[in-house]
Amino acid sequence: MLSGIAAARYDQNALSAYGIAMRIEVIMMMPMSSVGVAVVTTCASAMGRKDAATATRAAKIGVTTMAVLVGTLGIPCASNAELILRPFSIPPAVHVYAESYLSVLGWTFPLMAVGFSSLFVGQGLHRSRLFFAAAVTRFAFLLGATQVAAQNFGSFAAVVGAGYALFGVLAASGLLYEESRLRTVFTGQVALQRKAGVHGESPNGRAQRCRGIKIRITGSGAARCGSGRSRCQHLNQ
């Protein structure tokens, strides 16, 4: 919405061109949403069983998959924007604006995918503050840069692309930071558990072993095994 308001400052054709480009961006969002749902589920289930390694690995695979997928679809928009816009029935003036916009913005689509996919990762890892901060930073950047640096529609496209690039870089940095932080936290928990002896046999485990001792039938009748009884008493001490 903020970018649309900025595009409307130029003329009606620029606003129409921006609307067409936004439709292409929405198409890019569809595969990101599909992969993002899978990333949230995988990361959240791994975090639930305290498996930080699997959670961060799933996050990396999901982000990389979305970056490659959206980049594969987006880079042709930059290298051959005229071919992408050919199915649209638009006036020549709008076509010129849209082609100039996509030829700049298309190169940043992989970083856009990294940025938006990080929001799904944050939900799955239960650590969304850094990724939300990256999104707010992009919003603040667009708010200031569109007012100061966007003197024409070409520079406006460069500002929007720079916002996506900033978002992607901050999100990737946040993912690496959270990975190292989770590794430190879970490594410390394992060390504390080993120090406390949790890895050994607990009282509940000893009781289960005692209950598991079978009654032996002898010729004179049913009697508990003496060795088993003494073993049970020893385990309960």
mmCIF file of C-alpha atoms in Angstrom:
data_model
loop_
_atom_site.group_PDB
_atom_site.id
_atom_site.type_symbol
_atom_site.label_atom_id
_atom_site.label_comp_id
_atom_site.label_asym_id
_atom_site.label_seq_id
_atom_site.Cartn_x
_atom_site.Cartn_y
_atom_site.Cartn_z
ATOM 1 C CA MET A 1 0.000 0.000 0.000
ATOM 2 C CA LEU A 2 2.819 2.389 0.860
ATOM 3 C CA SER A 3 4.531 1.734 -2.471
ATOM 4 C CA GLY A 4 1.233 2.194 -4.311
ATOM 5 C CA ILE A 5 0.750 5.609 -2.722
ATOM 6 C CA ALA A 6 4.269 6.562 -3.786
ATOM 7 C CA ALA A 7 3.666 5.332 -7.357
ATOM 8 C CA ALA A 8 0.515 7.407 -7.616
ATOM 9 C CA ARG A 9 2.584 10.571 -7.251
ATOM 10 C CA TYR A 10 3.959 10.238 -10.774
ATOM 11 C CA ASP A 11 0.946 9.753 -13.015
ATOM 12 C CA GLN A 12 -1.940 7.416 -13.717
ATOM 13 C CA ASN A 13 0.080 5.225 -16.063
ATOM 14 C CA ALA A 14 2.739 4.664 -13.397
ATOM 15 C CA LEU A 15 0.090 3.612 -10.894
ATOM 16 C CA SER A 16 -1.420 1.190 -13.420
ATOM 17 C CA ALA A 17 2.018 -0.265 -14.152
ATOM 18 C CA TYR A 18 2.639 -0.747 -10.455
ATOM 19 C CA GLY A 19 -0.687 -2.570 -10.121
ATOM 20 C CA ILE A 20 0.308 -4.991 -12.889
ATOM 21 C CA ALA A 21 3.676 -5.616 -11.268
ATOM 22 C CA MET A 22 1.925 -6.280 -7.970
ATOM 23 C CA ARG A 23 -0.149 -9.002 -9.632
ATOM 24 C CA ILE A 24 3.061 -10.715 -10.676
ATOM 25 C CA GLU A 25 4.386 -10.405 -7.116
ATOM 26 C CA VAL A 26 1.184 -11.991 -5.783
ATOM 27 C CA ILE A 27 1.784 -14.940 -8.107
ATOM 28 C CA MET A 28 5.226 -15.251 -6.519
ATOM 29 C CA MET A 29 3.625 -15.317 -3.077
ATOM 30 C CA MET A 30 1.606 -18.463 -3.821
ATOM 31 C CA PRO A 31 4.510 -20.957 -3.821
ATOM 32 C CA MET A 32 6.033 -19.132 -0.847
ATOM 33 C CA SER A 33 2.855 -19.639 1.161
ATOM 34 C CA SER A 34 2.717 -23.340 0.282
ATOM 35 C CA VAL A 35 6.313 -24.014 1.264
ATOM 36 C CA GLY A 36 5.970 -21.731 4.283
ATOM 37 C CA VAL A 37 3.163 -23.808 5.792
ATOM 38 C CA ALA A 38 5.331 -26.923 5.533
ATOM 39 C CA VAL A 39 8.256 -25.068 7.128
ATOM 40 C CA VAL A 40 6.116 -23.916 10.065
ATOM 41 C CA THR A 41 4.855 -27.441 10.732
ATOM 42 C CA THR A 42 8.271 -29.098 10.471
ATOM 43 C CA CYS A 43 10.101 -26.510 12.572
ATOM 44 C CA ALA A 44 7.396 -26.395 15.258
ATOM 45 C CA SER A 45 7.253 -30.191 15.629
ATOM 46 C CA ALA A 46 11.056 -30.354 15.902
ATOM 47 C CA MET A 47 11.099 -27.591 18.501
ATOM 48 C CA GLY A 48 8.404 -29.421 20.437
ATOM 49 C CA ARG A 49 10.668 -32.438 20.863
ATOM 50 C CA LYS A 50 13.708 -30.217 21.627
ATOM 51 C CA ASP A 51 15.436 -31.050 18.345
ATOM 52 C CA ALA A 52 17.039 -27.730 17.449
ATOM 53 C CA ALA A 53 19.267 -29.232 14.744
ATOM 54 C CA THR A 54 16.316 -30.564 12.752
ATOM 55 C CA ALA A 55 14.368 -27.324 13.228
ATOM 56 C CA THR A 56 17.145 -25.101 11.914
ATOM 57 C CA ARG A 57 17.911 -27.529 9.091
ATOM 58 C CA ALA A 58 14.265 -27.467 8.004
ATOM 59 C CA ALA A 59 14.275 -23.669 8.197
ATOM 60 C CA LYS A 60 17.352 -23.425 5.971
ATOM 61 C CA ILE A 61 15.977 -25.895 3.449
ATOM 62 C CA GLY A 62 12.647 -24.061 3.317
ATOM 63 C CA VAL A 63 14.208 -20.627 2.866
ATOM 64 C CA THR A 64 16.614 -21.905 0.210
ATOM 65 C CA THR A 65 13.816 -23.678 -1.650
ATOM 66 C CA MET A 66 11.692 -20.550 -1.735
ATOM 67 C CA ALA A 67 14.611 -18.365 -2.814
ATOM 68 C CA VAL A 68 15.483 -20.703 -5.684
ATOM 69 C CA LEU A 69 11.861 -21.161 -6.746
ATOM 70 C CA VAL A 70 10.941 -17.483 -6.675
ATOM 71 C CA GLY A 71 14.288 -16.520 -8.187
ATOM 72 C CA THR A 72 13.712 -18.929 -11.060
ATOM 73 C CA LEU A 73 10.373 -17.259 -11.709
ATOM 74 C CA GLY A 74 11.525 -13.714 -10.989
ATOM 75 C CA ILE A 75 14.792 -13.382 -12.863
ATOM 76 C CA PRO A 76 13.070 -13.820 -16.277
ATOM 77 C CA CYS A 77 10.888 -10.874 -15.255
ATOM 78 C CA ALA A 78 14.024 -8.767 -15.050
ATOM 79 C CA SER A 79 15.870 -10.147 -18.053
ATOM 80 C CA ASN A 80 12.864 -10.309 -20.399
ATOM 81 C CA ALA A 81 10.126 -8.137 -18.935
ATOM 82 C CA GLU A 82 8.563 -7.516 -22.328
ATOM 83 C CA LEU A 83 7.821 -11.218 -22.766
ATOM 84 C CA ILE A 84 6.292 -11.442 -19.282
ATOM 85 C CA LEU A 85 4.029 -8.444 -19.944
ATOM 86 C CA ARG A 86 2.907 -9.590 -23.379
ATOM 87 C CA PRO A 87 -0.257 -11.397 -22.124
ATOM 88 C CA PHE A 88 -1.505 -8.171 -20.511
ATOM 89 C CA SER A 89 -3.691 -5.934 -22.648
ATOM 90 C CA ILE A 90 -2.363 -2.564 -21.537
ATOM 91 C CA PRO A 91 -1.695 0.784 -23.228
ATOM 92 C CA PRO A 92 1.836 1.389 -24.529
ATOM 93 C CA ALA A 93 2.573 4.027 -21.879
ATOM 94 C CA VAL A 94 1.650 1.634 -19.075
ATOM 95 C CA HIS A 95 3.706 -1.088 -20.743
ATOM 96 C CA VAL A 96 6.804 1.137 -20.698
ATOM 97 C CA TYR A 97 6.412 1.876 -16.998
ATOM 98 C CA ALA A 98 5.784 -1.755 -16.108
ATOM 99 C CA GLU A 99 8.743 -2.986 -18.139
ATOM 100 C CA SER A 100 11.105 -0.503 -16.476
ATOM 101 C CA TYR A 101 9.796 -1.466 -13.043
ATOM 102 C CA LEU A 102 10.113 -5.247 -13.506
ATOM 103 C CA SER A 103 13.535 -4.975 -15.156
ATOM 104 C CA VAL A 104 14.833 -3.553 -11.870
ATOM 105 C CA LEU A 105 12.706 -5.325 -9.279
ATOM 106 C CA GLY A 106 12.943 -8.830 -10.741
ATOM 107 C CA TRP A 107 16.571 -9.203 -9.673
ATOM 108 C CA THR A 108 15.596 -8.804 -6.021
ATOM 109 C CA PHE A 109 12.850 -11.456 -6.026
ATOM 110 C CA PRO A 110 15.128 -14.135 -4.461
ATOM 111 C CA LEU A 111 15.856 -11.818 -1.530
ATOM 112 C CA MET A 112 12.171 -10.982 -1.312
ATOM 113 C CA ALA A 113 11.509 -14.704 -0.931
ATOM 114 C CA VAL A 114 14.120 -14.972 1.836
ATOM 115 C CA GLY A 115 12.515 -12.077 3.681
ATOM 116 C CA PHE A 116 8.927 -13.254 3.524
ATOM 117 C CA SER A 117 9.803 -16.902 4.170
ATOM 118 C CA SER A 118 11.615 -15.842 7.340
ATOM 119 C CA LEU A 119 8.254 -14.846 8.803
ATOM 120 C CA PHE A 120 7.130 -18.477 8.506
ATOM 121 C CA VAL A 121 10.439 -19.639 9.974
ATOM 122 C CA GLY A 122 10.001 -17.328 12.951
ATOM 123 C CA GLN A 123 6.630 -18.860 13.732
ATOM 124 C CA GLY A 124 7.994 -22.396 13.514
ATOM 125 C CA LEU A 125 11.021 -21.679 15.702
ATOM 126 C CA HIS A 126 8.928 -19.691 18.199
ATOM 127 C CA ARG A 127 11.389 -16.835 17.670
ATOM 128 C CA SER A 128 9.805 -14.252 15.406
ATOM 129 C CA ARG A 129 11.091 -11.013 16.920
ATOM 130 C CA LEU A 130 14.136 -10.587 14.686
ATOM 131 C CA PHE A 131 12.207 -11.429 11.523
ATOM 132 C CA PHE A 132 9.380 -9.079 12.458
ATOM 133 C CA ALA A 133 11.982 -6.390 13.141
ATOM 134 C CA ALA A 134 13.391 -6.959 9.638
ATOM 135 C CA ALA A 135 9.924 -6.420 8.142
ATOM 136 C CA VAL A 136 9.457 -3.218 10.169
ATOM 137 C CA THR A 137 12.880 -2.007 9.026
ATOM 138 C CA ARG A 138 11.873 -2.513 5.395
ATOM 139 C CA PHE A 139 8.675 -0.550 6.008
ATOM 140 C CA ALA A 140 10.609 2.318 7.602
ATOM 141 C CA PHE A 141 13.113 2.287 4.746
ATOM 142 C CA LEU A 142 10.374 2.511 2.133
ATOM 143 C CA LEU A 143 8.620 5.244 4.079
ATOM 144 C CA GLY A 144 11.715 7.424 4.061
ATOM 145 C CA ALA A 145 13.350 6.485 0.768
ATOM 146 C CA THR A 146 10.236 6.918 -1.383
ATOM 147 C CA GLN A 147 9.938 10.469 -0.101
ATOM 148 C CA VAL A 148 13.596 11.403 -0.503
ATOM 149 C CA ALA A 149 15.267 9.300 -3.195
ATOM 150 C CA ALA A 150 12.438 8.407 -5.588
ATOM 151 C CA GLN A 151 12.536 11.404 -7.909
ATOM 152 C CA ASN A 152 11.216 9.452 -10.917
ATOM 153 C CA PHE A 153 9.634 6.082 -11.563
ATOM 154 C CA GLY A 154 12.971 4.435 -12.321
ATOM 155 C CA SER A 155 14.423 5.477 -8.991
ATOM 156 C CA PHE A 156 11.154 4.422 -7.340
ATOM 157 C CA ALA A 157 11.645 0.868 -8.672
ATOM 158 C CA ALA A 158 15.227 0.914 -7.375
ATOM 159 C CA VAL A 159 14.016 1.976 -3.914
ATOM 160 C CA VAL A 160 11.434 -0.828 -3.763
ATOM 161 C CA GLY A 161 14.052 -3.340 -4.892
ATOM 162 C CA ALA A 162 16.510 -2.059 -2.287
ATOM 163 C CA GLY A 163 13.811 -2.537 0.344
ATOM 164 C CA TYR A 164 13.390 -6.181 -0.658
ATOM 165 C CA ALA A 165 17.165 -6.680 -0.652
ATOM 166 C CA LEU A 166 17.465 -5.135 2.811
ATOM 167 C CA PHE A 167 14.634 -7.319 4.075
ATOM 168 C CA GLY A 168 16.250 -10.474 2.721
ATOM 169 C CA VAL A 169 19.715 -9.715 4.106
ATOM 170 C CA LEU A 170 18.371 -8.882 7.568
ATOM 171 C CA ALA A 171 16.190 -12.010 7.581
ATOM 172 C CA ALA A 172 19.095 -14.257 6.552
ATOM 173 C CA SER A 173 21.273 -12.708 9.264
ATOM 174 C CA GLY A 174 18.499 -13.281 11.795
ATOM 175 C CA LEU A 175 18.212 -16.934 10.788
ATOM 176 C CA LEU A 176 21.948 -17.507 11.280
ATOM 177 C CA TYR A 177 21.822 -15.761 14.646
ATOM 178 C CA GLU A 178 18.864 -17.803 15.845
ATOM 179 C CA GLU A 179 20.564 -21.003 14.712
ATOM 180 C CA SER A 180 23.652 -20.275 16.815
ATOM 181 C CA ARG A 181 21.508 -19.181 19.748
ATOM 182 C CA LEU A 182 19.383 -22.341 19.668
ATOM 183 C CA ARG A 183 22.485 -24.501 19.465
ATOM 184 C CA THR A 184 23.912 -22.771 22.530
ATOM 185 C CA VAL A 185 20.671 -23.048 24.508
ATOM 186 C CA PHE A 186 20.057 -26.727 23.802
ATOM 187 C CA THR A 187 23.723 -27.622 24.322
ATOM 188 C CA GLY A 188 23.547 -25.999 27.755
ATOM 189 C CA GLN A 189 20.380 -27.892 28.611
ATOM 190 C CA VAL A 190 21.940 -31.214 27.674
ATOM 191 C CA ALA A 191 25.001 -30.403 29.775
ATOM 192 C CA LEU A 192 22.835 -29.590 32.786
ATOM 193 C CA GLN A 193 20.852 -32.811 32.359
ATOM 194 C CA ARG A 194 24.021 -34.871 32.231
ATOM 195 C CA LYS A 195 25.393 -33.099 35.280
ATOM 196 C CA ALA A 196 22.201 -33.773 37.207
ATOM 197 C CA GLY A 197 22.340 -37.463 36.252
ATOM 198 C CA VAL A 198 19.082 -37.443 34.327
ATOM 199 C CA HIS A 199 20.625 -39.778 31.810
ATOM 200 C CA GLY A 200 20.885 -42.478 34.508
ATOM 201 C CA GLU A 201 18.141 -44.696 35.862
ATOM 202 C CA SER A 202 15.397 -42.737 37.624
ATOM 203 C CA PRO A 203 13.356 -43.927 40.656
ATOM 204 C CA ASN A 204 10.419 -44.588 38.343
ATOM 205 C CA GLY A 205 12.645 -46.706 36.185
ATOM 206 C CA ARG A 206 13.796 -48.709 39.212
ATOM 207 C CA ALA A 207 10.203 -49.267 40.321
ATOM 208 C CA GLN A 208 9.267 -50.520 36.858
ATOM 209 C CA ARG A 209 12.135 -52.965 36.927
ATOM 210 C CA CYS A 210 11.002 -54.214 40.356
ATOM 211 C CA ARG A 211 7.449 -54.694 39.135
ATOM 212 C CA GLY A 212 8.872 -56.557 36.173
ATOM 213 C CA ILE A 213 10.393 -59.321 38.325
ATOM 214 C CA LYS A 214 8.353 -62.433 37.692
ATOM 215 C CA ILE A 215 7.042 -64.898 40.305
ATOM 216 C CA ARG A 216 8.707 -68.268 40.000
ATOM 217 C CA ILE A 217 6.659 -71.459 40.614
ATOM 218 C CA THR A 218 8.468 -74.057 42.628
ATOM 219 C CA GLY A 219 7.515 -77.585 43.521
ATOM 220 C CA SER A 220 6.286 -76.607 46.962
ATOM 221 C CA GLY A 221 4.059 -73.833 45.640
ATOM 222 C CA ALA A 222 4.271 -70.221 44.566
ATOM 223 C CA ALA A 223 7.084 -68.289 46.131
ATOM 224 C CA ARG A 224 8.899 -65.155 45.132
ATOM 225 C CA CYS A 225 12.440 -65.558 44.036
ATOM 226 C CA GLY A 226 14.654 -64.599 46.921
ATOM 227 C CA SER A 227 17.289 -63.116 44.685
ATOM 228 C CA GLY A 228 14.648 -61.093 42.901
ATOM 229 C CA ARG A 229 13.232 -59.784 46.199
ATOM 230 C CA SER A 230 16.625 -58.765 47.488
ATOM 231 C CA ARG A 231 17.422 -57.154 44.139
ATOM 232 C CA CYS A 232 14.204 -55.146 44.292
ATOM 233 C CA GLN A 233 15.008 -54.000 47.823
ATOM 234 C CA HIS A 234 18.482 -53.012 46.733
ATOM 235 C CA LEU A 235 17.156 -50.991 43.783
ATOM 236 C CA ASN A 236 14.658 -49.119 45.947
ATOM 237 C CA GLN A 237 17.320 -48.026 48.438
#
